[in-house]
């Protein structure tokens, strides 16, 4: 269970978007393996990091982006560390 989002309810649905499926997979793996210390994602637009943060994982999200405007936008996202 991640914050207010029940991850198990998502595990039984089939995501229609590759980025949603990737974020769901990352959140699911992180939930099942407690030794994972953080989740890292590379993002050009910030969408993947924001989608991943919606699952509210216990681990911090490290978002990597080469774009300053994306960096600034992601600074407002839940539990994201930016590089």
Coordinates of C-alpha atoms in Angstrom, one line a residue:
X1 CA 0.0 0.0 0.0
X2 CA 1.5 3.3 -1.1
X3 CA 0.0 6.3 0.8
X4 CA -3.6 6.7 -0.4
X5 CA -3.1 4.5 -3.5
X6 CA -3.7 0.8 -3.2
X7 CA -1.1 -0.7 -5.5
X8 CA -2.8 -4.1 -5.6
X9 CA -5.8 -2.6 -7.4
X10 CA -3.4 -1.5 -10.2
X11 CA -1.6 -4.8 -10.5
X12 CA -4.7 -6.5 -12.0
X13 CA -5.4 -4.0 -14.7
X14 CA -3.6 -3.8 -18.0
X15 CA -2.0 -0.4 -18.6
X16 CA -2.7 1.0 -22.1
X17 CA 0.4 3.2 -22.1
X18 CA 4.1 2.2 -22.0
X19 CA 5.1 4.9 -19.5
X20 CA 2.2 3.9 -17.2
X21 CA 3.2 0.3 -17.4
X22 CA 6.8 1.1 -16.7
X23 CA 5.9 3.2 -13.6
X24 CA 3.6 0.5 -12.3
X25 CA 6.3 -2.1 -12.8
X26 CA 8.9 0.0 -10.9
X27 CA 6.5 0.7 -8.1
X28 CA 5.5 -2.9 -7.8
X29 CA 9.1 -4.2 -7.8
X30 CA 10.0 -1.6 -5.2
X31 CA 7.1 -2.6 -3.0
X32 CA 8.1 -6.3 -3.2
X33 CA 11.8 -5.8 -2.6
X34 CA 12.3 -3.8 0.6
X35 CA 16.1 -3.7 0.0
X36 CA 15.6 -1.2 -2.8
X37 CA 16.7 2.2 -1.5
X38 CA 15.5 4.5 -4.3
X39 CA 13.8 4.5 -7.8
X40 CA 15.7 6.3 -10.5
X41 CA 14.1 7.5 -13.8
X42 CA 15.5 9.4 -16.8
X43 CA 13.0 11.9 -18.1
X44 CA 12.9 14.5 -20.9
X45 CA 9.5 15.9 -20.1
X46 CA 9.0 15.0 -16.4
X47 CA 6.0 12.8 -17.1
X48 CA 7.5 9.5 -16.0
X49 CA 8.6 10.9 -12.7
X50 CA 5.2 12.5 -12.0
X51 CA 3.4 9.3 -13.0
X52 CA 5.7 7.3 -10.7
X53 CA 5.1 9.7 -7.8
X54 CA 1.4 9.1 -8.1
X55 CA 2.0 5.5 -6.7
X56 CA 3.6 7.1 -3.7
X57 CA 6.4 4.6 -3.2
X58 CA 8.2 4.4 0.1
X59 CA 11.5 4.9 -1.7
X60 CA 12.5 8.3 -2.9
X61 CA 12.4 8.9 -6.7
X62 CA 15.5 10.3 -8.3
X63 CA 14.6 12.0 -11.5
X64 CA 17.4 12.7 -14.0
X65 CA 16.8 15.3 -16.7
X66 CA 19.0 17.4 -19.0
X67 CA 16.5 20.2 -19.2
X68 CA 16.3 23.1 -16.7
X69 CA 12.6 23.8 -17.3
X70 CA 11.8 20.1 -16.5
X71 CA 14.0 20.3 -13.4
X72 CA 12.0 23.3 -12.2
X73 CA 8.7 21.7 -12.8
X74 CA 9.7 18.5 -11.1
X75 CA 10.9 20.4 -8.0
X76 CA 7.2 20.6 -7.1
X77 CA 6.6 16.8 -7.4
X78 CA 6.1 14.5 -4.5
X79 CA 9.2 12.8 -3.2
X80 CA 11.4 13.5 -6.2
X81 CA 15.1 14.3 -6.0
X82 CA 16.5 16.0 -9.1
X83 CA 19.8 15.8 -10.9

